[in-house]
Amino acid sequence: MFGSTFNNGLEAVVINAAALILTLAGFGVFVALFGHNPLDVFYILYLGAFATQLSIENTLTQSAPLMLTALCTAIPARAGLLVIGGEGALVVGGVATVLVGVHLGHLPPWAGVLIMGLAGSIAGGLWIGAAGALRQYRGVNETIATLLMNYIAIAIMSHLVSGPIRDFDQVLKTSSWSIPESLMVSTVPGLDVHWGLAVGVATCVILYVIMRQTTFGFGVDILGGNPRAAQMAGLPINRMVLVCCFIGGAGAGLAGTMEIIAVHGFASESLVVGFGYAGILIAFLARQNPAAIIIVAILVGGISASGGLMQRRFDLPDATAAVLQGMLFVMVLASNTAYGRFKIFQLKAN
Amino acid sequence: MTEKPAMATLPPPDVTVTDMTKRFGALVALDAVSVHFESGTFHALLGENGAGKSTLVKCLMGYYQADEGDISVNGVTQHVTNPRHAHHLGLGMVYQHFTLVPSMTVAENLVLGEEGLSSVINWKEHLEILEAFMQSMPFRLDLNRSVSNLAAGEKQKLEILKQLHLGSRFLILDEPTSVLTPDEADQILGLMRQLTDENRISVVMITHKLREVEAYANEVTVLRHGRLAGQGYVKDLTHADLIRMMIGNEKISKPAVRTKASRREIALEIRNLVVGNDKGLTAVSDASLQVKEGEIVGIAGVSGNGQTELVEALSGQRDEESGDIFVRGEKYGKTRSEMRDFGINMLPEDPLNNSCVREMSVAENLAIRIFDQPPTTYAGCLINRGAVRRHGRDLIERFRIKTQGPDARIETLSGGNVQRTVLARELAGDVEVLIVQNPCFGLDLNAVAEIRNRIMEARNGGATILLISEDLDEILELADRIIVMFEGHFVFETSRDKADVHEIGRHMASHI
Ligand SMILES: Nc1ncnc2c1ncn2[C@@H]1O[C@H](COP(=O)(O)OP(=O)(O)OP(=O)(O)O)[C@@H](O)[C@H]1O
Ligand SMILES: [Mg+2]
């Protein structure tokens, strides 16, 4: 559940911080094996992620889609499901955005963007919602289903961009038709970061309020905490699972929309860069708390942003940033078993 | 594997606890408690819910670290840091819930906990050792039976055998008899007493049943509010002494009188209900039943005869295979709005796992029935956490739930207080139909009387009550009509006036 009390929140912070430190230590050993001073590498990581306005902007740009894909795992997880379909939902959302967007050139930009956002999130929502329905009505394991659906989504997009919606004028890279230039969104005032960041932050905040302050959120916490208690309370479990899956999928679908309308302008393989998988990591790090996702996504965005710089500067293998992310993921999963172990957090003033 | 001396000739451990104090934050769960568990005695630990009994034995077993005080085993002071350590000292504990692996055989379960188990098991050799071990025990089980086919009493025996096989000679039993019939309890406790009399083991038993203390224990220690409230040899103490030590000068509430019911509509009806169990077998076969307003129908039976599945079907935790459930003549779909409109409330067995959310607070758990209605909501869909807490605080007070406060997690409550919490939630609102299974499991004397009174008062107020209980005394005390459930069938029915204990007992034991 959420750290509903101060102590629980503190426990999560301490445990995650410990996981982070252990990860850095492990990563330090890794780079030392390549003959580098770990401290130099950490410094470059910091430089690339947070030291300058430019690097901060870079980090924030990276984190924007991550906030949204993390929701795809976090919201269903609150109802007790392990969904790992963010990658597929993002692709589906992106494709839907293009399919709708190319017809909207005649509309004022705000209306066009709104409709594309709806298209992306509804497509993503239905995509993950389908996995929820398979689970509730057909007993299909949602984790396996969403994993396979990632491949299906990517295959569908590849098929579409290599034929039915291919823009043959683009010769460098197989890609789809582009949405009208008038519907592309710009950057947030004052920062060189596209609007996806604002959308991501706002979505996380809204979902935080929904999960924390509404009766729906409370019911989901009961369901996620103990499905038998939810049954006994007569809660509409199927509906709640479907809604959570839809919301999660809509988040990732919206990430797809933002990638199209703020970055690429068309669908292509560049939608498939692992935002969905990084989102799983972020959801776990944030313990499925939408507000915490914002912060964690920025942290992980920083790793992505500085990864390239680090690899180039130290001539490390291309996968180095991925190794760091992977280590972090393993550490966080392992640290989940530490909750409740330390008695200092059980003490509660009355 | 080296063979363990199944029962060495050394005397069993002699354990002394000196001035043990254990705090949970501001709460003092144990306050300078000293007990001597003498080698080879059967020692009973008594006390009301939340008195600190489980805490004391968990400190002994190394699950908790005491804040102050010493543990000495055979005269040597020990810092028991974890259960494994306790185990090396010969201390073992049997829990209230079973820890066996149901899909495995008796033999496999016995071997499972062995330390230094080699990765390849020589089964032939092992079975010989186990067979020899069984022969040395006063009670035996067929090594090849699957645990899922054992009755509750047999499982409890296996838990004890497992501890003995692992070499524990100081056995702690936390409310071991709550899952057993009185006969099974008598048998197992008798055997434990025999083993202590032969000086083969020491036993510490936590219980709420004075009868068991008087019949089987040599010595008794009573805790109250975390302090030592009395100690002595059972032979020196009278029943009244024990009660006084347990509850001080409090009075046990008198049983509520049964009034004549006025309205007599049928409110709950089950028609030809068939329910399966987890293994796909039929657990409830063709059960039909009507319960009227102002009536308590008691379903008696030995555990494992389909009661759990019946309650699950009524509570929405399991789909029936066929048949219907009607509430006030309408087909019951187990939805939240029906539960609210018809005032249906429910207490299943094992409430912590069946109807609570461990990670949530006491107040949140108390709100599970009402969280989506004013006053805990505003603007239709927003939850008012202040009101949830106030509602929790109110019920904690009215039902005297012992907790550190409404924000404490429910899993920090003592066993009896979890039961109280769920009872408070289910009995507090508008109760028209009440389905309760073993409502007094793990409750202390006073709480038992109080809860039975509340059930009787609900009945007198016109509620329709289905009481499923493995405690025949409870059924005889409360029910207007008694039905015996055996192997999924309702095999016998009698009214309260004509009820004959022996006849009921015969039907509980077998089809006639
Ligand atoms: N892990 C914990 N955290 C906080 N408080 C606890 C914890 N465990 C027990 N307590 C508190 O300590 C007190 C004693 O609990 P304990 O479980 O020892 O009672 P008990 O005598 O076994 O009662 P019961 O008969 O109901 O099982 C209770 O008030 C309980 O709420
Ligand atoms: Mg207890």
Coordinates of N, CA, C and O and ligand atoms in Angstrom, one line a residue, chain A residues 346, chain B residues 24 27 29 47-56 58 64 174-175 206 208 402-404 411-417 442, ligand 1:
Chain A
Q346 N 8.7 0.3 13.1 CA 7.4 -0.1 13.6 C 7.0 0.7 14.8 O 5.9 0.7 15.2
Chain B
F24 N 6.3 -2.1 22.4 CA 6.1 -1.8 21.0 C 5.8 -0.3 20.9 O 4.7 0.1 21.2
L27 N 3.6 1.2 23.7 CA 2.9 0.2 24.4 C 3.8 -0.8 25.1 O 4.8 -1.3 24.5
A29 N 4.0 -4.3 26.1 CA 3.3 -5.5 25.9 C 3.6 -6.5 27.0 O 2.8 -7.4 27.4
G47 N -4.6 -15.8 30.1 CA -4.7 -14.3 30.2 C -5.7 -13.8 29.1 O -5.9 -14.5 28.1
E48 N -6.3 -12.6 29.3 CA -7.2 -12.1 28.4 C -6.6 -11.7 27.1 O -5.4 -11.7 27.0
N49 N -7.4 -11.4 26.1 CA -6.9 -11.0 24.8 C -6.0 -9.8 24.9 O -6.4 -8.8 25.6
G50 N -4.8 -9.9 24.4 CA -3.9 -8.7 24.4 C -3.1 -8.7 25.7 O -2.4 -7.7 26.0
A51 N -3.1 -9.8 26.5 CA -2.4 -9.7 27.8 C -0.9 -9.9 27.6 O -0.1 -9.5 28.5
G52 N -0.5 -10.4 26.4 CA 0.9 -10.5 26.2 C 1.4 -11.9 26.1 O 2.6 -12.2 26.1
K53 N 0.5 -12.9 26.0 CA 0.9 -14.3 26.0 C 1.8 -14.6 24.7 O 2.8 -15.2 24.8
S54 N 1.2 -14.3 23.6 CA 1.9 -14.6 22.3 C 3.3 -13.9 22.3 O 4.3 -14.4 21.9
T55 N 3.3 -12.6 22.8 CA 4.5 -11.9 22.8 C 5.6 -12.6 23.7 O 6.7 -12.7 23.3
L56 N 5.1 -13.1 24.8 CA 6.1 -13.8 25.7 C 6.7 -15.0 25.0 O 8.0 -15.1 24.9
K58 N 6.9 -15.5 21.8 CA 7.6 -15.1 20.6 C 9.0 -14.6 21.0 O 10.0 -14.7 20.3
Y64 N 10.8 -12.1 18.5 CA 11.0 -10.7 19.0 C 12.2 -10.7 19.9 O 12.5 -11.8 20.5
D174 N 0.6 -22.4 20.8 CA -0.2 -21.2 20.9 C -1.6 -21.5 20.5 O -1.9 -21.7 19.4
E175 N -2.5 -21.6 21.5 CA -3.9 -21.9 21.3 C -4.1 -23.1 20.3 O -4.7 -23.0 19.3
I206 N -0.6 -22.0 25.5 CA -1.5 -20.9 25.6 C -2.9 -21.3 25.3 O -3.1 -22.0 24.4
H208 N -7.4 -20.4 26.2 CA -8.4 -19.6 26.9 C -9.4 -20.5 27.6 O -10.4 -20.1 28.2
K402 N -8.3 -3.7 21.8 CA -7.1 -3.3 22.4 C -6.1 -3.0 21.3 O -5.6 -3.9 20.6
T403 N -5.8 -1.8 21.0 CA -4.9 -1.4 19.9 C -4.2 -0.1 20.3 O -4.6 0.6 21.2
Q404 N -3.0 0.1 19.7 CA -2.3 1.3 20.0 C -3.0 2.6 19.5 O -2.6 3.7 19.8
E411 N -2.4 -5.9 11.6 CA -1.6 -7.1 11.9 C -0.8 -7.0 13.2 O -0.2 -8.0 13.7
T412 N -0.8 -5.8 13.8 CA -0.1 -5.7 15.1 C -1.0 -6.1 16.3 O -0.5 -6.1 17.4
L413 N -2.3 -6.3 16.0 CA -3.2 -6.6 17.1 C -3.0 -8.1 17.5 O -2.6 -8.9 16.7
S414 N -3.4 -8.4 18.7 CA -3.4 -9.7 19.2 C -4.5 -10.5 18.5 O -5.4 -9.9 18.0
G415 N -4.3 -11.8 18.5 CA -5.3 -12.7 17.8 C -6.8 -12.3 18.2 O -7.6 -12.2 17.3
G416 N -7.0 -12.3 19.5 CA -8.4 -12.0 19.9 C -8.9 -10.7 19.5 O -10.1 -10.5 19.3
N417 N -8.0 -9.7 19.4 CA -8.4 -8.4 19.1 C -8.7 -8.2 17.6 O -9.5 -7.3 17.2
G442 N -10.6 -17.9 19.8 CA -9.5 -17.1 20.3 C -9.9 -16.0 21.2 O -9.0 -15.2 21.5
Ligands
LIG1 N1 4.2 -6.5 16.2 C1 3.5 -5.7 17.0 N2 3.5 -4.4 16.9 C2 2.9 -3.6 17.8 N3 2.1 -4.1 18.8 C3 2.1 -5.4 19.0 C4 2.8 -6.3 18.1 N4 2.5 -7.6 18.5 C5 1.7 -7.5 19.6 N5 1.5 -6.2 19.9 C6 0.6 -5.7 21.0 O1 1.0 -6.3 22.2 C7 -0.1 -6.6 23.0 C8 0.0 -8.1 23.4 O2 -0.2 -8.9 22.3 P1 -0.2 -10.5 22.3 O3 -0.3 -10.9 20.9 O4 1.0 -10.9 23.1 O5 -1.5 -10.8 23.1 P2 -2.1 -12.2 23.5 O6 -2.0 -12.3 25.0 O7 -1.5 -13.3 22.7 O8 -3.6 -12.1 23.1 P3 -4.7 -13.0 22.4 O9 -5.3 -13.9 23.4 O10 -5.7 -12.1 21.8 O11 -3.9 -13.8 21.3 C9 -1.3 -6.3 22.2 O12 -1.8 -5.1 22.7 C10 -0.8 -6.1 20.8 O13 -1.6 -5.1 20.1

